[in-house]
Short mmCIF file of C-alpha atoms in Angstrom, two decimals:
data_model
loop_
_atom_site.label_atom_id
_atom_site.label_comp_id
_atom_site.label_asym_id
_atom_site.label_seq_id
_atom_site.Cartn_x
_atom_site.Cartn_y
_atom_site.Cartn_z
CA UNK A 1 -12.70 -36.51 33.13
CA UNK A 2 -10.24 -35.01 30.89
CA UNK A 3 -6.41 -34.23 32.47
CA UNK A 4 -5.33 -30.48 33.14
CA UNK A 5 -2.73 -31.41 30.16
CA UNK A 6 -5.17 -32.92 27.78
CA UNK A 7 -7.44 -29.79 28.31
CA UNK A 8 -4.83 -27.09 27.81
CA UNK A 9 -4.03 -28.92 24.28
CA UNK A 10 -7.71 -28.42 23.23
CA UNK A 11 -7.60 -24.84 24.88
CA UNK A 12 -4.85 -24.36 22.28
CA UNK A 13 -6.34 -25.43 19.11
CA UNK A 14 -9.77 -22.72 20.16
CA UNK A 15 -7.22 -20.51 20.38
CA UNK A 16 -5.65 -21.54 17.39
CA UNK A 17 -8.77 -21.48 15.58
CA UNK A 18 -10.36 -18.16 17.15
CA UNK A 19 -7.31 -16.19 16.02
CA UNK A 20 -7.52 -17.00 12.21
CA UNK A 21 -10.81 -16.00 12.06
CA UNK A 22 -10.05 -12.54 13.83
CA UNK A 23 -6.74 -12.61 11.15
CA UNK A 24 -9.04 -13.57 8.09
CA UNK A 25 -11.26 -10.39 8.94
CA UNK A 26 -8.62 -8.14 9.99
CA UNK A 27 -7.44 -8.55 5.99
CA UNK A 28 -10.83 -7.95 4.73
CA UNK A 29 -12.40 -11.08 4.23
CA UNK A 30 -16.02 -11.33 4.09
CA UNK A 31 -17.92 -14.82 5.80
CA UNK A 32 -19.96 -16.39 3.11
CA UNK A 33 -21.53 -19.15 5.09
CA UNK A 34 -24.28 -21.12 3.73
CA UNK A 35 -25.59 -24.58 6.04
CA UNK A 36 -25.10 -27.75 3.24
CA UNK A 37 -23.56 -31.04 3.78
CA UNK A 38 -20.12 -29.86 3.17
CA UNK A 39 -20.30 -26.83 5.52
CA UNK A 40 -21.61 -29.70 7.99
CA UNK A 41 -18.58 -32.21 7.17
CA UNK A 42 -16.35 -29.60 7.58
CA UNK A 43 -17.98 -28.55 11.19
CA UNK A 44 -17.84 -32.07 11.83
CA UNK A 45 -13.88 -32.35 11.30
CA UNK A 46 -13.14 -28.78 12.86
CA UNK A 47 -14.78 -30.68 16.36
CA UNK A 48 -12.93 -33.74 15.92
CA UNK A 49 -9.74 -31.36 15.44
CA UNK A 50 -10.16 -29.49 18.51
CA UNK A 51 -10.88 -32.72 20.49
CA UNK A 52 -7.47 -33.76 19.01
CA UNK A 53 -5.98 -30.33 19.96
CA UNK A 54 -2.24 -29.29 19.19
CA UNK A 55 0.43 -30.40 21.49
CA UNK A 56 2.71 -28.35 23.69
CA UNK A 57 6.80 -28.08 22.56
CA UNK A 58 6.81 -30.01 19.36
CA UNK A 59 6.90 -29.11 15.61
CA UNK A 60 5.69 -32.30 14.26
CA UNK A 61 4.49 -32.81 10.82
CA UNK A 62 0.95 -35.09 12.08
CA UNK A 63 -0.11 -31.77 14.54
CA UNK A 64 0.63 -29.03 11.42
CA UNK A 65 -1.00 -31.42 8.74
CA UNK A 66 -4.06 -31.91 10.62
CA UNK A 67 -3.69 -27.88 11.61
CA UNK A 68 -3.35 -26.89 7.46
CA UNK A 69 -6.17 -28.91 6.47
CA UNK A 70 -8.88 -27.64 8.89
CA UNK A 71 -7.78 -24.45 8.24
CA UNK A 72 -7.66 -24.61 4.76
CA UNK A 73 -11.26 -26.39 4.74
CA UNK A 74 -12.36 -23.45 6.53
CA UNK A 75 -11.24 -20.81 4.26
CA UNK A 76 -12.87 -22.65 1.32
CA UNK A 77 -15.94 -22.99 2.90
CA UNK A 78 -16.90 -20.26 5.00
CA UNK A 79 -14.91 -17.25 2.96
CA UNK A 80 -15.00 -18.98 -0.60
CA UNK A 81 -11.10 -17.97 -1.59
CA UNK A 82 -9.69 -19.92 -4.18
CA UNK A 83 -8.08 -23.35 -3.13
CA UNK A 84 -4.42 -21.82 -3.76
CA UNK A 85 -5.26 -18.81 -1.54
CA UNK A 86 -6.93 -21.03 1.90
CA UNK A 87 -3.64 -23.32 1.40
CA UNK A 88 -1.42 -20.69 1.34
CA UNK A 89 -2.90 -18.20 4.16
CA UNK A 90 -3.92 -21.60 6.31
CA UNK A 91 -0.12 -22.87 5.80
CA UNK A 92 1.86 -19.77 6.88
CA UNK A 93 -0.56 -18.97 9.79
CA UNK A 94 -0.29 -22.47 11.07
CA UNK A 95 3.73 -22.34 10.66
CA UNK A 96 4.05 -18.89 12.63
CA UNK A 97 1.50 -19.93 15.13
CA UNK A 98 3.10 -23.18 15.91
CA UNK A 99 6.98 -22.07 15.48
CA UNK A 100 6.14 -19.01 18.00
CA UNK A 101 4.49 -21.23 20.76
CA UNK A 102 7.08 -23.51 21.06
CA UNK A 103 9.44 -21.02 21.08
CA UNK A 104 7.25 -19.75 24.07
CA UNK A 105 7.38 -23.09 25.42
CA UNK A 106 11.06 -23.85 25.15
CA UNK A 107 12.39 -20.45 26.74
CA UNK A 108 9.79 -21.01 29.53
CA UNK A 109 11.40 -24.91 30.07
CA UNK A 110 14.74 -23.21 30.45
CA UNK A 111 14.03 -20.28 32.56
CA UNK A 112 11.80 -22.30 35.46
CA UNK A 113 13.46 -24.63 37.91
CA UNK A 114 10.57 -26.40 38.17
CA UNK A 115 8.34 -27.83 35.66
CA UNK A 116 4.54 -28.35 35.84
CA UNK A 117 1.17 -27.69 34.14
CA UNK A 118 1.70 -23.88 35.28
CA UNK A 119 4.35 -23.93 32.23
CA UNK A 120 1.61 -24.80 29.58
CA UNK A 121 -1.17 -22.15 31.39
CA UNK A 122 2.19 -19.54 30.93
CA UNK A 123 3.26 -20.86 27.66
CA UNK A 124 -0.86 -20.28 26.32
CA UNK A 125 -1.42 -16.97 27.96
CA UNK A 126 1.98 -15.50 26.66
CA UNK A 127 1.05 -17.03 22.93
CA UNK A 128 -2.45 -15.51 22.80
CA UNK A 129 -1.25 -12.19 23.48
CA UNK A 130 1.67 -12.32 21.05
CA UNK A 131 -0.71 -13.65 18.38
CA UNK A 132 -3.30 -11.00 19.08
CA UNK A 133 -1.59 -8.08 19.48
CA UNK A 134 0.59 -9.32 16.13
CA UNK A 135 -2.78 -9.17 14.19
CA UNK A 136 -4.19 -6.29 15.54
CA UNK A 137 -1.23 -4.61 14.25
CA UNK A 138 -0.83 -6.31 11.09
CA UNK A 139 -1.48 -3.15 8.98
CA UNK A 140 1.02 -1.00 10.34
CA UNK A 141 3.79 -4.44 10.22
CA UNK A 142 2.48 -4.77 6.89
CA UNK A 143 3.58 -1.16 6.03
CA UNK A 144 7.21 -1.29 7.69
CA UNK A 145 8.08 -4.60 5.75
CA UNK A 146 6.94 -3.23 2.64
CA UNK A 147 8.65 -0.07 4.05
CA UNK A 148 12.27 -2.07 5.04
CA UNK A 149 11.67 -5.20 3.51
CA UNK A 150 15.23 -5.47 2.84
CA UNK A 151 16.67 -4.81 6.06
CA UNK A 152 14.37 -7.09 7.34
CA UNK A 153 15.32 -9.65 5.68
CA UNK A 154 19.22 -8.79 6.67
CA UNK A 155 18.24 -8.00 10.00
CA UNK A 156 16.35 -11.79 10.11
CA UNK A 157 19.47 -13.76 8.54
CA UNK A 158 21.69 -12.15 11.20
CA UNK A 159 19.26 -12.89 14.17
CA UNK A 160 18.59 -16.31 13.08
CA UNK A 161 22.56 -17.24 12.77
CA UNK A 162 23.34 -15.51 16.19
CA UNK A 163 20.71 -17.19 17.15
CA UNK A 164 22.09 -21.04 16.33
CA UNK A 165 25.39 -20.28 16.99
CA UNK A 166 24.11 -19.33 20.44
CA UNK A 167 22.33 -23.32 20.94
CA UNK A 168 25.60 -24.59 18.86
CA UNK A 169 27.56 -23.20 21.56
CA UNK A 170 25.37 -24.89 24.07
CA UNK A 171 25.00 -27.95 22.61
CA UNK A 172 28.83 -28.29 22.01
CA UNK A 173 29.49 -27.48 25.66
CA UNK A 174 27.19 -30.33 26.81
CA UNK A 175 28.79 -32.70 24.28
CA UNK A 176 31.88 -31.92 25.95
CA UNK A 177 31.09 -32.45 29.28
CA UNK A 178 28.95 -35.63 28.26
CA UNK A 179 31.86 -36.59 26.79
CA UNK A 180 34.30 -36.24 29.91
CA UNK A 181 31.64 -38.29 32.00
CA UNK A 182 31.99 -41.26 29.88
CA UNK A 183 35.93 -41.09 29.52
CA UNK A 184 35.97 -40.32 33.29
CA UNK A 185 34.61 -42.82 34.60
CA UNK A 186 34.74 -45.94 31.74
CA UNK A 187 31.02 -45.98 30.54
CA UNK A 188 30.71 -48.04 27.36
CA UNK A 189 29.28 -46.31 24.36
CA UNK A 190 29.66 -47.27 21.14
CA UNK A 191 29.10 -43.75 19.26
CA UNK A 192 31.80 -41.60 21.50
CA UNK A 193 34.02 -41.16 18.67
CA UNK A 194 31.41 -40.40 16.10
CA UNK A 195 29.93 -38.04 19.19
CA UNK A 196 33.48 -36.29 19.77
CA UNK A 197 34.02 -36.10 16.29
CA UNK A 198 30.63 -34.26 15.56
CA UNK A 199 31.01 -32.07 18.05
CA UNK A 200 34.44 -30.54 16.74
CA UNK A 201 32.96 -30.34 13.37
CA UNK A 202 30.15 -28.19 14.97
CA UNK A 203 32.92 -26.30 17.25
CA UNK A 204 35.64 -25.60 14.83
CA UNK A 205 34.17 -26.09 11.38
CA UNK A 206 30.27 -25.28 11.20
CA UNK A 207 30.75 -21.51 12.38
CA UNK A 208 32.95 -20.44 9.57
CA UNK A 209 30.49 -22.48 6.90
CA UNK A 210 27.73 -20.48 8.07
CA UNK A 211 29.66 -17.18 8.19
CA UNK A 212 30.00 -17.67 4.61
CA UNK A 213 26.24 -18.38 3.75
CA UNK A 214 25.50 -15.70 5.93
CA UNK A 215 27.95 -13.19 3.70
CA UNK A 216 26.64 -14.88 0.85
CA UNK A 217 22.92 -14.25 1.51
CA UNK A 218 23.48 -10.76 2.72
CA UNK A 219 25.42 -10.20 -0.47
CA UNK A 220 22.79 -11.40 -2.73
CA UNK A 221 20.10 -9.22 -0.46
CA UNK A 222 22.05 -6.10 -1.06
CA UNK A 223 22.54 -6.84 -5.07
CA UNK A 224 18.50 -7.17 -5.07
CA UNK A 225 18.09 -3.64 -2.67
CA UNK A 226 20.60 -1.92 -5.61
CA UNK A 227 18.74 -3.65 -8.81
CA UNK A 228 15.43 -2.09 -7.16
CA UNK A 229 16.71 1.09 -7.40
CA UNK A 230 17.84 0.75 -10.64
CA UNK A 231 14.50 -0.90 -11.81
CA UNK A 232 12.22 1.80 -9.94
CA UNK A 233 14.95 4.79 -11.53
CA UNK A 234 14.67 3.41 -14.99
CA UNK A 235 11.33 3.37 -14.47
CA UNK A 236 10.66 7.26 -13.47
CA UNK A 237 13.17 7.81 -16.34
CA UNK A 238 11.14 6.16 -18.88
CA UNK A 239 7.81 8.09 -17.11
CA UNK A 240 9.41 11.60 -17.55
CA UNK A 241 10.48 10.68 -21.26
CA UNK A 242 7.04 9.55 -21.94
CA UNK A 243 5.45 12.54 -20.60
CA UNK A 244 8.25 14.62 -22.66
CA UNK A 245 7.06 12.73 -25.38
CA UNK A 246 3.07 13.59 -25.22
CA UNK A 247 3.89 17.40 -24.62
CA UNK A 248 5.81 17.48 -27.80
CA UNK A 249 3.25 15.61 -29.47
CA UNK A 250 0.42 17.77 -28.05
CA UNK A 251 3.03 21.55 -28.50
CA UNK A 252 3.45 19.93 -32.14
CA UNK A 253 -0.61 19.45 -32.79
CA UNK A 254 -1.52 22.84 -31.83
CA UNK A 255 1.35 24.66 -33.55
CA UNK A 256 0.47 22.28 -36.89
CA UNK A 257 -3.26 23.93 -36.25
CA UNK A 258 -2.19 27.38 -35.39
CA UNK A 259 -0.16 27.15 -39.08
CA UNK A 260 -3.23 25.89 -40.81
CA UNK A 261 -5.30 28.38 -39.47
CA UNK A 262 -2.38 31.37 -40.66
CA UNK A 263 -1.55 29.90 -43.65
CA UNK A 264 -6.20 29.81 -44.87
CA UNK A 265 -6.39 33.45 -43.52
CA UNK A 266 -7.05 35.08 -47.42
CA UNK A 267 -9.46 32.17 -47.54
CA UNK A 268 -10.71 33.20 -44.86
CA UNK A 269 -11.11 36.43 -45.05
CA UNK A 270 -12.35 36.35 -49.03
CA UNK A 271 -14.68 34.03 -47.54
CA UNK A 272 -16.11 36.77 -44.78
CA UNK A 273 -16.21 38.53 -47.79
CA UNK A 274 -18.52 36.62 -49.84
CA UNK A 275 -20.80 36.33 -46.95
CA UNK A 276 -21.33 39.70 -45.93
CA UNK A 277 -24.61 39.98 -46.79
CA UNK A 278 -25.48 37.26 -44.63
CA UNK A 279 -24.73 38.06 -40.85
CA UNK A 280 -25.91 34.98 -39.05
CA UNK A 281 -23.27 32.87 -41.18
CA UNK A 282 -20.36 35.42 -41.23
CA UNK A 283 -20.93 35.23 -37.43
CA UNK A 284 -21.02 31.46 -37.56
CA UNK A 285 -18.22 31.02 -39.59
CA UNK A 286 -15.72 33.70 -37.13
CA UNK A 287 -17.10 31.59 -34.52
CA UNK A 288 -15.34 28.44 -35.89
CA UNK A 289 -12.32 30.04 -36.54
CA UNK A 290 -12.25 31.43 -33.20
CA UNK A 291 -12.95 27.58 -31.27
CA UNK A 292 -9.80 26.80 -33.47
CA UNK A 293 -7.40 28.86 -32.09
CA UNK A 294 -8.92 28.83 -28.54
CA UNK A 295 -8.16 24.48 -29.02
CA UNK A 296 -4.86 25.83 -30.28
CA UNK A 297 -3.60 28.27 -28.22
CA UNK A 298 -3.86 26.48 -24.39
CA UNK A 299 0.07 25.38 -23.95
CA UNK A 300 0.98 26.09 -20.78
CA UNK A 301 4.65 26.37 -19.43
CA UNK A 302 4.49 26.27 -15.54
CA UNK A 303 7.40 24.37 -15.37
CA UNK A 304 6.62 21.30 -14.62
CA UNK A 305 5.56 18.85 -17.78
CA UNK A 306 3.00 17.03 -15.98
CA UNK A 307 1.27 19.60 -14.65
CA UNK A 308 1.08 21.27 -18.09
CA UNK A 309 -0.28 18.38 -19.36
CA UNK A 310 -2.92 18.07 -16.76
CA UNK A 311 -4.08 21.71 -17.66
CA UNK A 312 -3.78 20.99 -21.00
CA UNK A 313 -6.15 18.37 -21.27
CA UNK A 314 -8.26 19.68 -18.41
CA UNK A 315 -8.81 23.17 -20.42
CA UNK A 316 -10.27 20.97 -23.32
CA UNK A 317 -12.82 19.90 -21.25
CA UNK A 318 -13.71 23.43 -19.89
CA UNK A 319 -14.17 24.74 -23.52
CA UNK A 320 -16.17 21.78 -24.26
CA UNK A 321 -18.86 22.46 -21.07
CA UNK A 322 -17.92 26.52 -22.25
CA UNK A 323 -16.34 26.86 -18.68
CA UNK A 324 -14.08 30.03 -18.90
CA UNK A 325 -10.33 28.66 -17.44
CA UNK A 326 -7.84 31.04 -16.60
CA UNK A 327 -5.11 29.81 -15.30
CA UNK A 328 -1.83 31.45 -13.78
CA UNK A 329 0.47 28.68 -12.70
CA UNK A 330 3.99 29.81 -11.29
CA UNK A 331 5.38 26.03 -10.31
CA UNK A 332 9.51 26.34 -11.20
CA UNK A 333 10.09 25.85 -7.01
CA UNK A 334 8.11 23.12 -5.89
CA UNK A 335 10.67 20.18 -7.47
CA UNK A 336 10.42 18.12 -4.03
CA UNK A 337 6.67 17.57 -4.79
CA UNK A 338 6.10 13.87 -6.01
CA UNK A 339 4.53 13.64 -9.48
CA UNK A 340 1.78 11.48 -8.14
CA UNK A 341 0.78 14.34 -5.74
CA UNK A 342 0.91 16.95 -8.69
CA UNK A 343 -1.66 14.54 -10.15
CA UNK A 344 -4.05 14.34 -7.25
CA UNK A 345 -3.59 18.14 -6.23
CA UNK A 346 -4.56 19.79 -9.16
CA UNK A 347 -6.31 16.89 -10.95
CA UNK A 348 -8.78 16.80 -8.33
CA UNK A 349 -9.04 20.54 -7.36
CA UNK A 350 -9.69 21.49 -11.12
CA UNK A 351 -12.27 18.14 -11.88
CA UNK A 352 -13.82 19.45 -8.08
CA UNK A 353 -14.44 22.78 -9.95
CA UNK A 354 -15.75 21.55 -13.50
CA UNK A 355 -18.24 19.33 -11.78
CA UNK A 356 -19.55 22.46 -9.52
CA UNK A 357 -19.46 24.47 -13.14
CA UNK A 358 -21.63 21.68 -14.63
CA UNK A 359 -24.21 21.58 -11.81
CA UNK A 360 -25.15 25.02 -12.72
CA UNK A 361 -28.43 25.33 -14.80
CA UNK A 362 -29.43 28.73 -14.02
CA UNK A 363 -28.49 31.19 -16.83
CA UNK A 364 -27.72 34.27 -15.26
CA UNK A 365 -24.79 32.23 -13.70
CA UNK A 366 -21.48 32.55 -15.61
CA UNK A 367 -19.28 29.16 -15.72
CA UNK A 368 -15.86 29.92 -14.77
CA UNK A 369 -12.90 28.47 -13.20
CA UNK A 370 -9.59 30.68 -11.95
CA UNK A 371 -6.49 29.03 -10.83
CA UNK A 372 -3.31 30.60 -10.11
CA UNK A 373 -0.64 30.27 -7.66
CA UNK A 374 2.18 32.79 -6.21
CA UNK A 375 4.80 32.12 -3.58
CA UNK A 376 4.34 33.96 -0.43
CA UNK A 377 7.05 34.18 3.05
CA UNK A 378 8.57 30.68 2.30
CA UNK A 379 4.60 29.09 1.24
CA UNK A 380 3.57 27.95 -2.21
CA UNK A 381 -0.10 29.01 -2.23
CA UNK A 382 -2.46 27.57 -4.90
CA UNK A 383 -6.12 29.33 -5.34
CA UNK A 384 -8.77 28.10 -7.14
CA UNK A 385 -12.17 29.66 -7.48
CA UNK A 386 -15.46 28.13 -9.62
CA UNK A 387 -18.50 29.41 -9.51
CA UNK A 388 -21.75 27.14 -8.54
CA UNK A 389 -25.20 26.81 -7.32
CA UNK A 390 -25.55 24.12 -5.24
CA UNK A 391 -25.97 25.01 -1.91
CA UNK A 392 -23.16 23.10 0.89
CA UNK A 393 -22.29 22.72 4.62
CA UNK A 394 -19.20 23.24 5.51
CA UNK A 395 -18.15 21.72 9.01
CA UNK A 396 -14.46 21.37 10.42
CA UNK A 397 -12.88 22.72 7.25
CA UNK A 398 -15.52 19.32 5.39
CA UNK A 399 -17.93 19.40 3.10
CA UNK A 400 -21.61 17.75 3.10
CA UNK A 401 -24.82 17.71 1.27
CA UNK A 402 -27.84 16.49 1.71
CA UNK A 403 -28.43 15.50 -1.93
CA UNK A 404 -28.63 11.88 -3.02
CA UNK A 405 -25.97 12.47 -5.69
CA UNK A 406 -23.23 13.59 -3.09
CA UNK A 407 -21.35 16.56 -4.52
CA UNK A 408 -17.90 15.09 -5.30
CA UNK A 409 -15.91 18.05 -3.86
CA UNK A 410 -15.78 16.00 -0.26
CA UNK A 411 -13.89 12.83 -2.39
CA UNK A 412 -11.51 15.41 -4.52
CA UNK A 413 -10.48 17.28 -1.15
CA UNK A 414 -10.00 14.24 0.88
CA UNK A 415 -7.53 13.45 -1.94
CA UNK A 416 -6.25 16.58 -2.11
CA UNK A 417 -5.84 16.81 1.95
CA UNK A 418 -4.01 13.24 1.97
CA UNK A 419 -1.07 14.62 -1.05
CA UNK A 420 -0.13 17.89 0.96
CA UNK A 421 -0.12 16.09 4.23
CA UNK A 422 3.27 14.67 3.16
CA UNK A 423 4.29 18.33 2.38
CA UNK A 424 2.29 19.57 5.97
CA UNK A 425 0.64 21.44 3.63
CA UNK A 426 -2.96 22.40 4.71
CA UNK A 427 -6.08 23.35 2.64
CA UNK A 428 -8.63 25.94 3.32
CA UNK A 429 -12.07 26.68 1.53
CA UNK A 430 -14.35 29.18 1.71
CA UNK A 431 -18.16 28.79 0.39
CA UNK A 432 -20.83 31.46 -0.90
CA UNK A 433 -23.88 32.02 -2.46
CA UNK A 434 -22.57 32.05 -5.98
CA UNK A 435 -18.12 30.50 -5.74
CA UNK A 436 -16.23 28.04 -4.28
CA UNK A 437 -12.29 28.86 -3.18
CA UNK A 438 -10.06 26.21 -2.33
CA UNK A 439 -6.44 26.98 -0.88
CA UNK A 440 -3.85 25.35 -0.08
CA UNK A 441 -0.76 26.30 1.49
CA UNK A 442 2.70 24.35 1.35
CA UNK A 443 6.00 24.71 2.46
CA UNK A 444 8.61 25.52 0.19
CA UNK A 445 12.08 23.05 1.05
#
C-alpha cells in the first residue's frame, strides 16, 4: 500500500498533467490524436511518470527533466506542434508550475508550527487553484502584459530584489546567531571564519552590488520603453508620409487626365462634328468622354488623407458596378479617431453598401449609395443609405438572413460596432423594402 506522502506526489504530477492540457486548449490548440506505436510509447512513459510523480519543496533538475520531456512528448504527439514549440511551451509551464508550488510549500513550512502530511494536502489544494484560476484568465493577463509589459518587468525586478534582500536578511541573522553559539560555548568548526566572513560580505557588501544591477536593469528597461516610442512614432510618421505620398500621386493622375481631356477638346468637338450624322456613335463617343472626367473628377477633401483615399478608391469601384456615390464628408473635428478605426468605419460601412448595390438584379431598382456626415449637439453623426433587394431580419439592433450566402452587412457592422466602441459611439440601422441606413453617432472630445 502506497504512503499518504508517496500518493500526494503522484496526486501532483495528475495535476500537473491535467492542467497543461486545460492550458494547451485554453490557447487554441486542437487534439490530433491518432492510436500508433508512438502514441502508445508515449502513454506508456506518461504512466511511468505519474507513478514517479513530482516531489514536494524541491527544484531539482531529475523532477523538471523528467517533467519537460513528458510534456514535450505530449505536445508532439497528441497536438502535432513543431518540436521547438512542445519544448518551449512544455519548459516554461513546467518552470512556473514547479517554482510556484514550492513557493506554496515553503511559506506553508514557515507559517505552521507543526509539520505533517496536512502541509502537502494544503500546499496541493492552494497550487491547483492558483494554476487554474491563472489559466482561466490567461487572456485577459495576456492583454495587461502586452498592455504594461514594461512596468512589469520593473515592477518584477523590484519584487524579486526586495524579495532576497528580505531571506538575505534572514539568513544573515541566523549566521549570526549560529555564529555566537559556537564562539559561546567553544564548539569546533573548521569553516567559522569562512562562515563569519560570508556573512558580512552578504550583510555589508551584497546589498549595494545588487542596488546597482537593480538601477542598472531598470535603466536599460526604461531606455527600451523610450526607443519603443520612438520606433512606433517613426513609424506613424513614415505611415502619414506614405499616405501623403499616394494622395499626391492619385490628385496628380486625375489632374494629368483632367488636362488631357481640356487640352483634346477641338478634337473633340471636330470629332462630334464629323459624326453627326451618326447618332449611336456621337452618343458613344460623349459617353467616353464623360467616364473620363467622372474617373477624374472624384478627389475628395474631408480632411483627413486617409479617409479621402478610402473614398477615392471606393468611388472607382461604384462607377465600375454603375453605383451612383454621393458623398458629403465633413471630418476636420474628429482628430482623436485612430486611423485604423477610420479604416474599419467607413471601409466597411461603404463595402456593406456596394455589396447590397450588387445583390440587386431587378431593373426598376436604381443602384445608389449616399454618405454624408454633419456634427450635431457635441455628436459626429455619419449616415449612409444604399438601396437593395434582399430581404433581412433585424433583431437587437443585428442583422440575419436566412440565405446560404450570408449577407455580409452582419461581419462589416460587427466591425464597425467594435471601432466606435472605443469612442462609445453607437450605431443604429434602419431596414425597408427598397434602402438600408446605417448611423452612427460619436462623441466629439
Amino acid at each position: 500500500m502506497l504512503g499518504i506522502h508517496r500518493a500526494l506526489c503522484i496526486g501532483n504530477m495528475l495535476i500537473f498533467i491535467f492542467c497543461f492540457f486545460i492550458l494547451m486548449n485554453k490557447r487554441g490548440y486542437v487534439y490530433k490524436f491518432k492510436i500508433n506505436i508512438t502514441s502508445v510509447l508515449i502513454l506508456l512513459l506518461a504512466i511511468w511518470s505519474v507513478v514517479r510523480g513530482i516531489p514536494f519543496a524541491v527544484v531539482s533538475l531529475q523532477p523538471l527533466i523528467n517533467a519537460v520531456l513528458i510534456l514535450t512528448l505530449i505536445c508532439k504527439c497528441v497536438y502535432n506542434i513543431n518540436i521547438k514549440k512542445s519544448i518551449i511551451n512544455s519548459l516554461v509551464y513546467s518552470l512556473v508550475y514547479i517554482l510556484i508550488e514550492c513557493s506554496i510549500y515553503w511559506f506553508l513550512f514557515m507559517t505552521f508550527i507543526y509539520i505533517g502530511d496536512y502541509i502537502y494536502i494544503l500546499n496541493l489544494g492552494i497550487n491547483f487553484l492558483i494554476i487554474f484560476v491563472g489559466i482561466y484568465f490567461i487572456d485577459k493577463i495576456q492583454k495587461i502584459y502586452n498592455d504594461n509589459k514594461y512596468l512589469v518587468y520593473v515592477s518584477l525586478t523590484i519584487v524579486v530584489n526586495i524579495f532576497i534582500l528580505v531571506i538575505l536578511n534572514i539568513s544573515t541573522s541566523v549566521s549570526n546567531d549560529l555564529y555566537k553559539i559556537v564562539t559561546n560555548n567553544n564548539i569546533e568548526y573548521n569553516n567559522i571564519f569562512y562562515m563569519s566572513s560570508m556573512s558580512g560580505f552578504i550583510e555589508y557588501v551584497f546589498p549595494y552590488i545588487l542596488a546597482i544591477i537593480n538601477t542598472i536593469l531598470i535603466f536599460i528597461f526604461l531606455n527600451s520603453i523610450k526607443s519603443e516610442k520612438e520606433k512606433a512614432k517613426l513609424e506613424l510618421v513614415n505611415e502619414k508620409l506614405d499616405m501623403q505620398y499616394k494622395y499626391y500621386l492619385m490628385v496628380k493622375e486625375s489632374q494629368e487626365k483632367m488636362r488631357q481631356v481640356y487640352h483634346d477638346m477641338n478634337n473633340h468637338m471636330n470629332n462630334i462634328k464629323s459624326l453627326k450624322n451618326s447618332s449611336e456613335d456621337v452618343n458613344e463617343y460623349i459617353n467616353n468622354i464623360e467616364d473620363e472626367v467622372k474617373e477624374s473628377k472624384n478627389i475628395y477633401n474631408t480632411g483627413n488623407i486617409l479617409l479621402d483615399i478610402i473614398l477615392h478608391e471606393k468611388s472607382k469601384i461604384c462607377t465600375e458596378n454603375n453605383i451612383d456615390f454621393k458623398v458629403g464628408i465633413d471630418f476636420s473635428k474628429c482628430e482623436f479617431i485612430d486611423m485604423i478605426d477610420i479604416s474599419s468605419i467607413f471601409s466597411n460601412l461603404i463595402d456593406n453598401a456596394i455589396e447590397a448595390c450588387n445583390k440587386i438584379n431587378e431593373n426598376n431598382i436604381d443602384k445608389y449609395i449616399t454618405i454624408k456626415s454633419t456634427f450635431i449637439k457635441g455628436y459626429y453623426v455619419v449616415r449612409c443609405e444604399n438601396s437593395k433587394s434582399n430581404e433581412l431580419i433585424i433583431k437587437n439592433n443585428k442583422i440575419f438572413t436566412s440565405k446560404k450566402d450570408k449577407f455580409l452587412h452582419g461581419i462589416g457592422l460587427e466591425s464597425i460596432k467594435s471601432s466606435i466602441k472605443k469612442y462609445n459611439g453607437e450605431l443604429k440601422i434602419k431596414d425597408s423594402e427598397s434602402k438600408f441606413i446605417a448611423t452612427i453617432h460619436i462623441p466629439v472630445e
